[in-house]
XYZ file of C-alpha atoms in Angstrom:
385
model
C 127.476 173.268 153.421
C 131.176 173.159 152.618
C 131.954 172.923 156.334
C 129.575 169.971 156.785
C 130.981 168.138 153.783
C 134.533 168.738 154.927
C 133.628 167.498 158.415
C 132.155 164.234 157.104
C 135.058 163.598 154.715
C 137.735 164.330 157.336
C 136.050 162.165 159.972
C 135.687 159.272 157.525
C 139.277 159.605 156.315
C 140.651 159.856 159.848
C 138.941 156.677 161.028
C 139.746 154.874 157.762
C 143.477 155.696 157.941
C 143.779 154.749 161.610
C 141.886 151.483 161.038
C 143.906 150.476 158.008
C 147.204 151.354 159.718
C 146.344 149.192 162.749
C 145.074 146.360 160.522
C 148.216 146.358 158.370
C 150.446 146.465 161.437
C 148.684 143.461 162.952
C 148.697 141.525 159.678
C 152.337 142.263 158.798
C 153.962 141.944 162.217
C 151.491 139.667 163.948
C 150.820 137.503 160.893
C 153.266 137.403 157.989
C 156.519 138.376 159.717
C 155.877 136.305 162.833
C 154.924 133.231 160.800
C 157.970 133.645 158.553
C 160.337 133.785 161.534
C 158.527 130.864 163.121
C 159.083 128.771 159.981
C 162.809 129.501 160.109
C 163.185 132.280 157.518
C 166.125 134.646 158.122
C 165.092 138.048 159.563
C 166.766 139.849 156.637
C 164.606 137.963 154.158
C 161.440 138.654 156.161
C 162.315 142.372 156.100
C 162.779 142.170 152.308
C 159.416 140.455 151.838
C 157.347 142.883 153.948
C 157.116 145.777 151.394
C 155.838 143.377 148.738
C 153.284 141.889 151.115
C 151.614 145.259 151.807
C 149.777 145.613 148.430
C 148.504 142.038 148.778
C 147.010 142.951 152.146
C 145.693 146.358 151.062
C 143.444 144.930 148.351
C 141.579 142.969 151.026
C 141.688 145.488 153.889
C 140.659 148.701 152.084
C 136.965 147.721 151.551
C 136.526 146.452 155.106
C 138.237 149.460 156.703
C 136.126 151.847 154.616
C 132.966 150.050 155.742
C 134.059 150.397 159.377
C 134.790 154.112 158.921
C 131.429 154.771 157.241
C 129.529 152.859 159.934
C 131.369 154.738 162.691
C 130.781 158.229 161.270
C 127.141 157.908 160.232
C 126.003 155.879 163.259
C 127.626 158.445 165.555
C 126.055 161.372 163.675
C 122.619 159.745 163.767
C 122.863 158.873 167.477
C 123.927 162.460 168.267
C 120.930 163.807 166.282
C 123.290 165.580 163.878
C 121.439 164.199 160.850
C 118.146 165.432 162.347
C 119.653 168.873 162.920
C 120.838 168.996 159.311
C 117.325 168.142 158.077
C 115.829 170.775 160.416
C 118.006 173.366 158.684
C 116.420 172.374 155.380
C 119.527 170.604 154.104
C 119.068 167.305 152.321
C 121.178 164.602 154.062
C 122.255 163.514 150.578
C 124.644 166.479 150.726
C 126.526 164.579 153.453
C 126.384 161.238 151.673
C 127.645 161.961 148.179
C 131.108 163.263 149.275
C 131.661 159.940 151.076
C 130.520 158.049 147.966
C 133.040 160.016 145.902
C 135.706 159.027 148.431
C 134.564 155.403 148.126
C 134.805 155.685 144.330
C 138.397 156.915 144.636
C 139.272 154.092 147.018
C 137.687 151.636 144.569
C 140.132 152.826 141.911
C 142.963 152.511 144.439
C 141.904 148.943 145.270
C 141.844 148.055 141.576
C 145.342 149.558 141.311
C 146.434 147.237 144.146
C 145.334 144.215 142.091
C 147.451 145.451 139.172
C 150.373 146.241 141.461
C 150.226 142.768 142.983
C 150.205 141.130 139.542
C 153.163 142.997 138.040
C 155.234 144.096 141.045
C 154.506 142.293 144.329
C 154.218 138.677 143.206
C 157.139 138.711 140.712
C 159.400 140.319 143.329
C 158.246 137.964 146.061
C 158.989 135.070 143.723
C 162.373 136.574 142.818
C 163.427 136.969 146.460
C 162.364 133.422 147.313
C 164.069 131.969 144.215
C 167.290 133.906 144.850
C 167.390 132.582 148.408
C 165.642 129.250 147.959
C 168.549 127.431 149.609
C 168.288 129.585 152.751
C 164.499 129.211 152.740
C 164.833 125.450 152.415
C 167.374 125.235 155.244
C 165.075 127.287 157.481
C 162.062 125.062 156.840
C 164.069 121.847 157.087
C 165.606 122.892 160.407
C 162.197 123.785 161.835
C 159.879 121.215 160.245
C 162.103 118.537 158.734
C 160.453 119.002 155.339
C 160.276 121.582 152.546
C 158.140 121.806 149.406
C 158.172 124.506 146.721
C 157.980 124.801 142.926
C 157.777 121.069 142.341
C 160.636 120.234 144.737
C 159.968 118.195 147.881
C 162.662 117.529 150.489
C 162.350 115.415 153.640
C 165.333 114.961 155.981
C 166.133 113.113 159.181
C 168.246 115.965 160.534
C 170.109 119.181 159.707
C 173.511 120.241 160.988
C 174.924 123.449 159.581
C 174.618 123.169 155.803
C 174.481 119.356 155.810
C 171.226 117.442 155.345
C 171.231 113.924 156.792
C 169.402 111.101 154.982
C 167.491 113.412 152.622
C 164.740 112.156 150.324
C 164.401 114.640 147.457
C 161.591 114.446 144.896
C 161.413 116.617 141.781
C 158.028 116.575 140.043
C 157.747 115.938 136.297
C 157.918 119.094 134.153
C 156.823 118.771 130.535
C 159.045 116.179 128.830
C 161.246 115.827 131.929
C 160.243 112.826 134.075
C 159.897 112.848 137.850
C 163.119 112.255 139.789
C 163.630 110.800 143.280
C 167.004 111.247 144.968
C 168.015 109.507 148.214
C 171.421 110.086 149.824
C 173.358 109.667 153.043
C 173.840 113.416 153.223
C 173.456 116.416 150.925
C 174.035 120.149 150.605
C 171.947 122.790 148.844
C 173.345 125.714 146.893
C 171.579 128.285 144.746
C 173.032 128.888 141.264
C 171.697 132.376 140.525
C 173.222 132.586 137.052
C 171.370 129.466 135.898
C 168.380 130.091 138.212
C 168.730 126.539 139.485
C 169.082 124.772 142.820
C 172.242 122.618 143.001
C 171.902 119.519 145.177
C 175.272 117.974 146.111
C 174.709 114.422 147.375
C 176.974 111.777 148.888
C 176.420 107.983 148.738
C 172.922 107.322 147.472
C 170.778 106.460 144.494
C 168.751 108.271 141.852
C 165.473 107.023 140.375
C 164.215 108.543 137.108
C 160.566 107.626 136.493
C 160.230 105.251 133.559
C 163.962 105.209 132.796
C 165.655 103.348 135.628
C 167.708 103.672 138.793
C 171.431 104.047 139.386
C 173.573 104.182 142.521
C 176.476 106.528 143.171
C 179.102 105.585 145.779
C 180.547 109.061 146.243
C 179.464 112.570 145.156
C 176.651 113.330 142.718
C 175.316 116.778 141.742
C 171.739 117.310 140.561
C 170.654 120.766 139.275
C 166.948 121.592 139.454
C 165.789 124.488 137.268
C 163.459 126.978 138.962
C 162.014 128.353 135.711
C 162.455 131.519 133.710
C 162.220 135.060 135.125
C 158.698 136.464 135.136
C 159.488 139.999 134.014
C 160.588 140.766 130.472
C 163.374 143.364 130.001
C 161.377 145.281 127.393
C 158.607 145.829 129.964
C 160.816 147.667 132.467
C 159.833 151.116 131.189
C 156.086 150.417 131.195
C 153.634 151.244 133.963
C 151.967 148.393 135.912
C 148.653 149.005 134.106
C 150.370 148.928 130.702
C 152.239 145.732 131.555
C 149.017 144.113 132.762
C 147.065 145.133 129.653
C 149.875 144.079 127.325
C 150.336 140.663 128.915
C 146.682 139.741 129.185
C 145.931 140.990 125.653
C 148.822 139.014 124.151
C 147.822 135.894 126.077
C 144.193 136.203 124.949
C 145.270 136.540 121.303
C 147.551 133.518 121.655
C 144.824 131.368 123.218
C 142.283 132.474 120.591
C 144.645 131.352 117.822
C 145.285 128.018 119.514
C 141.566 127.397 120.033
C 140.836 128.317 116.402
C 143.561 125.988 115.129
C 142.310 123.117 117.278
C 138.726 123.717 116.179
C 139.643 123.600 112.481
C 138.462 120.410 110.705
C 141.783 118.554 110.577
C 140.497 115.237 111.878
C 140.492 112.570 109.177
C 138.822 109.190 109.008
C 142.175 107.509 109.561
C 142.988 109.486 112.724
C 143.296 107.091 115.631
C 141.160 107.566 118.729
C 144.008 108.483 121.178
C 145.120 111.302 118.860
C 141.552 112.594 118.617
C 141.126 112.452 122.389
C 144.423 114.277 122.890
C 143.314 116.970 120.448
C 140.011 117.421 122.271
C 141.839 117.590 125.594
C 144.140 120.343 124.295
C 141.142 122.231 122.898
C 139.343 122.113 126.254
C 142.496 123.183 128.115
C 143.128 126.207 125.872
C 139.442 127.142 125.826
C 139.351 127.107 129.644
C 142.479 129.273 129.806
C 140.947 131.696 127.295
C 137.815 132.059 129.440
C 139.953 132.732 132.538
C 142.002 135.377 130.746
C 138.906 137.121 129.388
C 137.427 137.281 132.910
C 140.611 138.486 134.618
C 140.401 142.253 134.019
C 136.623 142.516 134.765
C 137.256 140.442 137.896
C 139.827 142.948 139.168
C 137.512 145.884 138.452
C 134.621 144.132 140.219
C 136.747 143.365 143.283
C 137.999 146.945 143.392
C 134.521 148.451 143.270
C 133.510 146.450 146.316
C 134.503 149.621 148.235
C 131.681 151.604 146.641
C 129.195 148.789 147.270
C 130.200 148.517 150.927
C 129.897 152.277 151.471
C 126.514 152.476 149.743
C 125.237 149.648 151.937
C 126.820 150.822 155.188
C 125.594 154.445 155.117
C 121.810 153.788 155.166
C 122.130 150.917 157.659
C 124.193 153.105 160.009
C 121.688 155.961 159.660
C 118.742 153.652 160.292
C 120.315 151.996 163.354
C 120.433 155.257 165.379
C 123.055 153.622 167.613
C 126.448 154.812 168.766
C 127.605 151.187 169.163
C 129.924 151.124 166.176
C 130.835 147.436 166.364
C 127.184 146.325 166.401
C 126.445 148.471 163.348
C 129.584 147.238 161.582
C 128.711 143.572 162.076
C 125.119 144.288 161.068
C 126.482 145.595 157.749
C 129.159 142.939 157.375
C 126.805 139.993 157.897
C 124.962 140.367 154.530
C 128.321 141.013 152.875
C 129.672 137.762 154.282
C 126.539 135.714 153.568
C 125.434 137.224 150.234
C 128.076 139.453 148.601
C 131.083 137.111 148.688
C 129.131 133.971 147.643
C 127.655 135.942 144.701
C 131.112 137.292 143.834
C 132.667 133.815 143.823
C 129.721 132.415 141.849
C 130.012 135.144 139.209
C 133.776 134.642 138.913
C 133.433 130.871 138.583
C 130.714 131.165 135.933
C 132.780 133.663 133.941
C 135.963 131.612 134.188
C 134.106 128.464 133.151
C 132.642 130.259 130.123
C 129.055 129.595 131.237
C 128.279 133.326 131.200
C 130.123 136.309 129.676
C 132.987 137.982 131.537
C 130.729 140.757 132.863
C 128.955 138.225 135.120
C 131.721 138.917 137.674
C 129.762 142.124 138.411
C 126.767 140.113 139.679
C 127.455 140.744 143.394
C 128.254 144.426 142.807
C 125.065 144.961 140.809
C 122.919 143.381 143.530
C 124.513 145.381 146.346
C 124.502 148.649 144.412
C 120.769 148.206 143.802
C 120.063 147.274 147.436
C 122.255 150.098 148.748
C 120.595 152.668 146.470
C 117.131 151.486 147.580
C 118.065 151.660 151.271
C 119.611 155.111 150.829
C 116.486 156.420 149.062
C 114.310 154.979 151.859
C 116.493 156.567 154.574
C 116.364 159.963 152.870
C 112.601 159.717 152.430
C 111.863 158.803 156.043
């Protein structure tokens, strides 16, 4: 029995690791890196971005690669009559299935960990690299496409020569109390101020339009600094694990939103309150209530997405056993079709309902519950017959 279990686990792991390695290689080199170089990003920056892109890709590729591995192993064993031989020896085929389900459970936890890792490590570092080199990124895009847009900044130029932008039209979107700004110049240069975390735009001979405040012309040099926001990571969080950072942030944000919603729901409206003020208050209440619902659904959503691995494995094993075919791709697409047509629409529906506050946060498990039930029923039927 131990030999059979070890054989199934090793075969599944071998195919899973090869599949995920090939998939990551194609996605990183054939997708992300190639597209980055095509858009004009420096090769050094692309090399810096690649390690932070891997967790983002893993959280999507792990479930699919596990499904492919499960379909390959069990369809091959069924076609070679290995399952029949096991039953002839008086061994319940469930003894071959549950080790793979335990592996799928472990990979589900790993996928959930990828979601946490992306939230507290990959995305902040990707943002940091882009912000630290936003001038180089902008020059790359402007040289290739003639336009660049990021973080509320839009730049369109007629041409680029070295570090000079010819006839740039620069638009900075409104941020809170700061109005929108449009800057047009004969030529300009971009420079990143890392100490202030701002993009310095040095312009020659042009005009500046501040929405709602007026326009003024400058005959010679004018410098406009555009803030890129505050750093995402807090210094006091450096010693915490990704899971602890995630739990701490989401919990603190939920408490903050609950207090804001409670304060806005308190009966402060008087008979003399004018209608615009009342409408503004209701708008703030709806905004904070919507954010509270999204925060409350975030952690269950990550768990539900992670445990897609277990659902895929539980669905793929009985279908592969029932197919009795050694054509792995046919079996894989036979399993993936209901996932594409049923699982993902149910998953998105559950997430949207939870984030909108229509149903509780656990409604994100709707797709998983359906597929776990269907997979368990199909497995029981395969074992019985």
